[in-house]
Coordinates of N, CA and C and ligand atoms in Angstrom, one line a residue:
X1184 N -13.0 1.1 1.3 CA -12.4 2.4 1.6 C -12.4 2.6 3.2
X1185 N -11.6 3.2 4.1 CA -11.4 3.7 5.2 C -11.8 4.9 5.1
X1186 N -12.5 5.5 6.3 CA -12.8 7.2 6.5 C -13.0 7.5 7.6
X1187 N -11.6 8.0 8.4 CA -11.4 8.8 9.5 C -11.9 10.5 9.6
X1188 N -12.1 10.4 10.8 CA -12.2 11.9 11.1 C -11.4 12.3 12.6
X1189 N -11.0 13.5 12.0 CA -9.6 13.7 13.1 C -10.6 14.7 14.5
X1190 N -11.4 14.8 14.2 CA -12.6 15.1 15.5 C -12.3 14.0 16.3
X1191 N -12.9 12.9 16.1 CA -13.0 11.8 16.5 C -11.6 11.1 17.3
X1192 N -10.8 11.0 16.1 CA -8.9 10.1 16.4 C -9.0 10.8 17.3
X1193 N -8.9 12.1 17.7 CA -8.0 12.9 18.8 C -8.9 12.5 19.5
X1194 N -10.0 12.1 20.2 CA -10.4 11.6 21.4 C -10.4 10.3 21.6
X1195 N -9.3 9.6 21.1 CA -9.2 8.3 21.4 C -8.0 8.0 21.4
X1196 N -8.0 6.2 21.5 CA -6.1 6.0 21.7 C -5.2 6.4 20.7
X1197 N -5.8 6.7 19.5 CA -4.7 7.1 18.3 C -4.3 8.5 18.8
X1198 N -4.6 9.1 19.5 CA -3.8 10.5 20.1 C -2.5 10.2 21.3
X1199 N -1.5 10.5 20.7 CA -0.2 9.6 21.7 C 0.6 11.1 22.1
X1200 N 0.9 11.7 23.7 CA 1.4 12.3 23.7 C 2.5 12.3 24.1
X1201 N 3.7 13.4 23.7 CA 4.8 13.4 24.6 C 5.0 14.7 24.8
X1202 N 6.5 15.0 25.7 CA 7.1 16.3 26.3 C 6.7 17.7 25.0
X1203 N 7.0 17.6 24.2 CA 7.4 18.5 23.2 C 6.0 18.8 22.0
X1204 N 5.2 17.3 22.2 CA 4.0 17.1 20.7 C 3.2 16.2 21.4
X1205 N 2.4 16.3 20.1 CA 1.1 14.9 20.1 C 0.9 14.7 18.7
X1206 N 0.6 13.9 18.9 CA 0.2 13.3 17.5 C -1.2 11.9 17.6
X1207 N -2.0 12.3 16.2 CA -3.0 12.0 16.0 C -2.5 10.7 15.0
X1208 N -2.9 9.4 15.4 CA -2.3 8.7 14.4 C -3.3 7.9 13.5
X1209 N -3.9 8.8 12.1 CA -5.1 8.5 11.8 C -5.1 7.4 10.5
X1210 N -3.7 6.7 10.1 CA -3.6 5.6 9.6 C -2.2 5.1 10.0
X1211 N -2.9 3.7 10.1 CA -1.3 3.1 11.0 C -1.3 1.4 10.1
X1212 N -0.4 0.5 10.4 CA 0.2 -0.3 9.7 C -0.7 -1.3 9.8
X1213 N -1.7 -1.4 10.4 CA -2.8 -2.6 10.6 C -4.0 -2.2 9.3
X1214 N -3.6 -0.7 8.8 CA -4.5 -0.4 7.8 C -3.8 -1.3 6.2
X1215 N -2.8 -1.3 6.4 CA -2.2 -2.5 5.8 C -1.6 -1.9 4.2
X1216 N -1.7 -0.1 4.1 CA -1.5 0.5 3.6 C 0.2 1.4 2.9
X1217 N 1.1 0.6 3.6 CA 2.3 0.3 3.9 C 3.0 2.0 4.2
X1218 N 2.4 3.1 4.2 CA 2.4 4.0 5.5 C 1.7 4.3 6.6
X1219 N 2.1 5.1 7.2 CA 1.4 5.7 8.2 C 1.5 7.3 7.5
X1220 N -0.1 7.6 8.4 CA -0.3 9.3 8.4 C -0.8 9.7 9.5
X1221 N 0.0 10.6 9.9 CA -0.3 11.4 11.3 C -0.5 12.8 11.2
X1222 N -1.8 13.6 12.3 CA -1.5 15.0 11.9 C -0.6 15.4 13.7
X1223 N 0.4 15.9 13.7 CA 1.3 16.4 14.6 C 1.3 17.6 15.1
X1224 N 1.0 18.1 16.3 CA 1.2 19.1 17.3 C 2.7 19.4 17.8
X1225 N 2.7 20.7 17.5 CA 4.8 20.4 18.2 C 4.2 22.0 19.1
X1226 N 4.8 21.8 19.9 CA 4.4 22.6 21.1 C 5.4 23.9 21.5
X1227 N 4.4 25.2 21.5 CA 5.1 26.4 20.8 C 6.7 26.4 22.0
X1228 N 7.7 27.0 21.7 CA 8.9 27.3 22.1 C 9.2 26.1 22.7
X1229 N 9.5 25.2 21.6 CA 9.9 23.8 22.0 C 11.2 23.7 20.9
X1230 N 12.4 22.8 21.8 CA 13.3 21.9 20.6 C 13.3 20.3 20.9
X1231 N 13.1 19.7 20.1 CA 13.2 18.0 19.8 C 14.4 17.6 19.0
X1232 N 14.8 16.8 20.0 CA 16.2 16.1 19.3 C 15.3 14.9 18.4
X1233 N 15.4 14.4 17.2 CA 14.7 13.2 16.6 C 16.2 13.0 15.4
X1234 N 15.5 11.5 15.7 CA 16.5 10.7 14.9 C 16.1 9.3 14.5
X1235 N 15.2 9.5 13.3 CA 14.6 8.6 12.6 C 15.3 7.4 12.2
X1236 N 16.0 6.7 12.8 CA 17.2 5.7 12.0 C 16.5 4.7 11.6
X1237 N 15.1 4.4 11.8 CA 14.3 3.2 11.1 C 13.4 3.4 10.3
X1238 N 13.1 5.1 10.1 CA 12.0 5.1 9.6 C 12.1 6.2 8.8
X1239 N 11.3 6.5 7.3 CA 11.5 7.4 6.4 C 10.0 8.4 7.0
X1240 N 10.6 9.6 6.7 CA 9.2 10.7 7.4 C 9.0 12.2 6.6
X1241 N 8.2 12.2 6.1 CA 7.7 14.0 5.0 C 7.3 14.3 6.4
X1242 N 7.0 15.7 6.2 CA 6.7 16.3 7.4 C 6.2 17.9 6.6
X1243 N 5.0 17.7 6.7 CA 4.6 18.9 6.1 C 3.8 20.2 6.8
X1244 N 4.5 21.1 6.8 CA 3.6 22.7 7.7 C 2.0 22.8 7.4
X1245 N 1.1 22.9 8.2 CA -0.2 23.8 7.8 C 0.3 24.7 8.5
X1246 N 0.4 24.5 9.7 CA 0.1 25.9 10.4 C 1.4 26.1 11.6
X1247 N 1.6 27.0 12.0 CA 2.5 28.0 12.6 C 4.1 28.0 11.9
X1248 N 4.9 28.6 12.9 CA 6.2 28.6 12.5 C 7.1 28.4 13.4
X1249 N 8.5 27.7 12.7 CA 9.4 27.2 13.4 C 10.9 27.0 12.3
X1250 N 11.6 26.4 12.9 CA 12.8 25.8 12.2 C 12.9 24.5 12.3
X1251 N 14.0 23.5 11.4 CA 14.4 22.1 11.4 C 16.2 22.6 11.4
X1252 N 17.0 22.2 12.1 CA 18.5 22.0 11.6 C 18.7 20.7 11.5
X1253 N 19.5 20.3 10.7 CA 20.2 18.9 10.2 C 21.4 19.1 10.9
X1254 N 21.4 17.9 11.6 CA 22.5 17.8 12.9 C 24.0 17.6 12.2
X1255 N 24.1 17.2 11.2 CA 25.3 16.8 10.3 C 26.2 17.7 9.5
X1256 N 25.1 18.5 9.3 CA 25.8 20.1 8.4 C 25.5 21.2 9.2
X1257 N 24.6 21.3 10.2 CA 24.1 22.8 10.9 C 23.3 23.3 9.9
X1258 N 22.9 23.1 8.9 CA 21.9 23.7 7.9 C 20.6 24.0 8.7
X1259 N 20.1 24.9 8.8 CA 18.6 25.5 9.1 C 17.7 26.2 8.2
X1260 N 16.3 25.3 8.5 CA 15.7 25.4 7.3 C 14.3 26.1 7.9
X1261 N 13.5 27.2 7.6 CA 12.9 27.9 8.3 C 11.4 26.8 7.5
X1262 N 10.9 26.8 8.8 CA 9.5 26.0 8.8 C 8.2 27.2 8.8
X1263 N 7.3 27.6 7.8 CA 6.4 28.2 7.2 C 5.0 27.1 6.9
X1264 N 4.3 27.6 6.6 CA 3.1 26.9 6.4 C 2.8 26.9 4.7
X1265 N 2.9 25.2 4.5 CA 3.6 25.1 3.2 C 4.8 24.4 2.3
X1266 N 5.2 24.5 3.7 CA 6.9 23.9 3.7 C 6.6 22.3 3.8
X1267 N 7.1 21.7 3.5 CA 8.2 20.1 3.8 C 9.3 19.5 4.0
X1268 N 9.6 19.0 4.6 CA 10.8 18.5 5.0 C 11.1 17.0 4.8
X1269 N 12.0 16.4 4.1 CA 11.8 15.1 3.6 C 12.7 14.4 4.5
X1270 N 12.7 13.6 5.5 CA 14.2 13.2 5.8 C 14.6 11.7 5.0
X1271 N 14.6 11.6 3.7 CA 15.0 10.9 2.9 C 16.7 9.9 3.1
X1272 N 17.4 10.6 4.4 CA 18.8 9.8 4.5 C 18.6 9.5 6.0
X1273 N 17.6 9.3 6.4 CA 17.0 9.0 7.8 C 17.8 10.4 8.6
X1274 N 17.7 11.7 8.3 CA 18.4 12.7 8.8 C 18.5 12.9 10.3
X1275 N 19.5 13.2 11.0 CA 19.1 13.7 12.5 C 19.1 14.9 12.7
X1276 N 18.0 15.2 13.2 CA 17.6 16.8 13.7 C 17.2 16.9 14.7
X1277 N 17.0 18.6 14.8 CA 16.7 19.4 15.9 C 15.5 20.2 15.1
X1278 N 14.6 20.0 15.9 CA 13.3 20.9 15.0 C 12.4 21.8 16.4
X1279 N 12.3 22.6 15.9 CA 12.0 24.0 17.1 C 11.0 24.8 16.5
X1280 N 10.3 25.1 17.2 CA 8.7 25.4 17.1 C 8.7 27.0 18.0
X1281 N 8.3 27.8 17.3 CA 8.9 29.2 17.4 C 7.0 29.3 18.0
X1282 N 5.9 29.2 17.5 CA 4.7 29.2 17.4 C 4.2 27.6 17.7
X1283 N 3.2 27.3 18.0 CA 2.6 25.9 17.9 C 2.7 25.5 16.3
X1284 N 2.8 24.7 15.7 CA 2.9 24.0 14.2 C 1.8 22.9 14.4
X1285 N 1.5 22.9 13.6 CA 0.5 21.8 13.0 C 0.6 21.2 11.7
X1286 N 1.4 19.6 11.8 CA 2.5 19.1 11.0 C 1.7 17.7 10.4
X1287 N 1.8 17.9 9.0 CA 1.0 16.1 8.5 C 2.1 15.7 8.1
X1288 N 2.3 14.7 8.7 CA 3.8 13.4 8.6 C 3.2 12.1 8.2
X1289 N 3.9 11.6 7.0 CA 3.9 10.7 6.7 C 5.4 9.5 6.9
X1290 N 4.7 8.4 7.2 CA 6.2 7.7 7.8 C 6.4 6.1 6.9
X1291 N 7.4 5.7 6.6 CA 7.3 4.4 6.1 C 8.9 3.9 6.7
X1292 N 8.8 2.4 6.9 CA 7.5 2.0 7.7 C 6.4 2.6 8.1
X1293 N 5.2 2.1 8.2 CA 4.1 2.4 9.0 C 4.4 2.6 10.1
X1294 N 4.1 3.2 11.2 CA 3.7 3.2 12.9 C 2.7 1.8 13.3
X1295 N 3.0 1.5 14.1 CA 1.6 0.5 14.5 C 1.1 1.8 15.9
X1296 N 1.6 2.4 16.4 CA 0.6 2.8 16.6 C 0.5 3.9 18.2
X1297 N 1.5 3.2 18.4 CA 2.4 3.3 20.2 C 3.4 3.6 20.4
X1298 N 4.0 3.9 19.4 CA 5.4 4.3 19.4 C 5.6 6.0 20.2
X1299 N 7.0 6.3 21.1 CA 7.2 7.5 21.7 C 8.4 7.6 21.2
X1300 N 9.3 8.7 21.2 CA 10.6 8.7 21.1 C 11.2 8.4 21.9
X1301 N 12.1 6.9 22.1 CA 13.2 6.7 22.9 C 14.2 8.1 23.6
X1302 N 15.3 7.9 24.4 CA 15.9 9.1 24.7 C 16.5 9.5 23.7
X1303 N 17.2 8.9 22.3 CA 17.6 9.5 21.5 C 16.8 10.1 20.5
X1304 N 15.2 10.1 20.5 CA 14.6 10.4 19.6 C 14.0 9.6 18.2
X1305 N 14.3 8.2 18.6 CA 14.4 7.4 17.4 C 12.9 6.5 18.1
X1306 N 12.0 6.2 17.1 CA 11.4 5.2 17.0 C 12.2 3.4 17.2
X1307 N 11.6 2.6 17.6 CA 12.7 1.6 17.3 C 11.8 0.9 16.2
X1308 N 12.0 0.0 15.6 CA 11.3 -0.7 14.7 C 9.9 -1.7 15.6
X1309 N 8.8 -2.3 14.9 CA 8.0 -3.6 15.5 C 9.2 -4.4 16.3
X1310 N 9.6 -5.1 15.3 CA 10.6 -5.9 16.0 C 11.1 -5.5 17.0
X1311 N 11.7 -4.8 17.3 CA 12.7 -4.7 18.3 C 11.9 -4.1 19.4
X1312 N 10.6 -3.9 19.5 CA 9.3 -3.2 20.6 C 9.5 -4.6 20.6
X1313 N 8.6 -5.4 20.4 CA 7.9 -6.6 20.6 C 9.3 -7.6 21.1
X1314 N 10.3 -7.3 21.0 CA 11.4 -8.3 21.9 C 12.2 -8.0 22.8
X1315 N 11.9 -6.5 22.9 CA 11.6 -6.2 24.8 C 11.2 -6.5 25.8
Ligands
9YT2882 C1 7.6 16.1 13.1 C2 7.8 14.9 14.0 O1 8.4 13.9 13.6 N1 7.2 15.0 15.2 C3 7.3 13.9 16.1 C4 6.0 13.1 16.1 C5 5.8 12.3 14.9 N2 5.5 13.1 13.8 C6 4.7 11.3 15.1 O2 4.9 10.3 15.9 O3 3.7 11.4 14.5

C-alpha cells in the first residue's frame, strides 16, 4: 500500500506551479497505478485556456467557486463545491475561478510528474517530452 500526506507533497517536488494554479501531484505514473491524482489550486479571478488532447481528466470542487465553458458549444457550467466535471471527449475549455477552488483531478494517462501547460494548454504526452 502507498500513503501520502498532502502536508508533506506540497513541500516537495510533487508541488508544480504555474500562472493561474498549482498542483500537488500525490500519485503519478511511476506509482504504476495507471492514473494520476492531484489536489489543484486555481487561483482566485483567474481564466485558463486547457486543452487536454492527450489526456482524460474528472476534476472535482471541494472548495470555492467558479465556472468551466466548453469552447465548442459556449455551454457554462457553474463550479460549486461538489461539482465534477468530466472532460470525457478530451473537451477544450476555459475554466475561471471566481474565488480560489480547490480541485481533486484525476487524469489518465497518468502524469509522470513535470508536466506544465504548453501555450495551448495541453499536456503533451511521455513520449513526445522525452523526444524533445
Ligand atoms: C483543473 C485543471 O486541470 N487544472 C490544471 C492543473 C491540473 N489539474 C494538474 O496538472 O494537476
Amino acid at each position: 500500500m502507498i500513503v501520502r500526506h498532502l502536508n508533506e507533497a506540497e513541500n516537495s517536488e510533487r508541488r508544480v506551479e504555474a500562472e493561474t494554479w498549482n498542483s500537488v501531484r500525490l500519485l503519478l505514473k511511476d506509482d504504476n497505478m495507471g492514473f494520476s491524482f492531484h489536489i489543484t489550486t486555481i487561483y482566485a479571478g483567474t481564466e485558463t485556456p486547457i486543452w487536454y488532447q492527450n489526456h482524460l481528466e474528472s476534476v472535482f470542487c471541494m472548495s470555492g467557486e467558479g465556472e468551466v465553458e466548453t469552447c465548442e458549444d459556449g455551454k457554462v457550467y457553474p463550479i460549486t463545491p461538489g461539482m465534477i466535471y468530466i472532460l470525457d471527449k478530451n473537451d477544450k475549455h476555459l475554466l475561471r475561478a471566481k474565488t480560489e477552488m480547490k480541485m481533486a483531478c484525476v487524469f489518465n494517462p497518468p502524469l509522470n510528474g513535470k508536466e506544465t501547460h504548453d501555450k495551448n494548454g495541453v499536456y503533451p504526452l511521455e513520449a513526445a517530452t522525452l523526444a524533445e
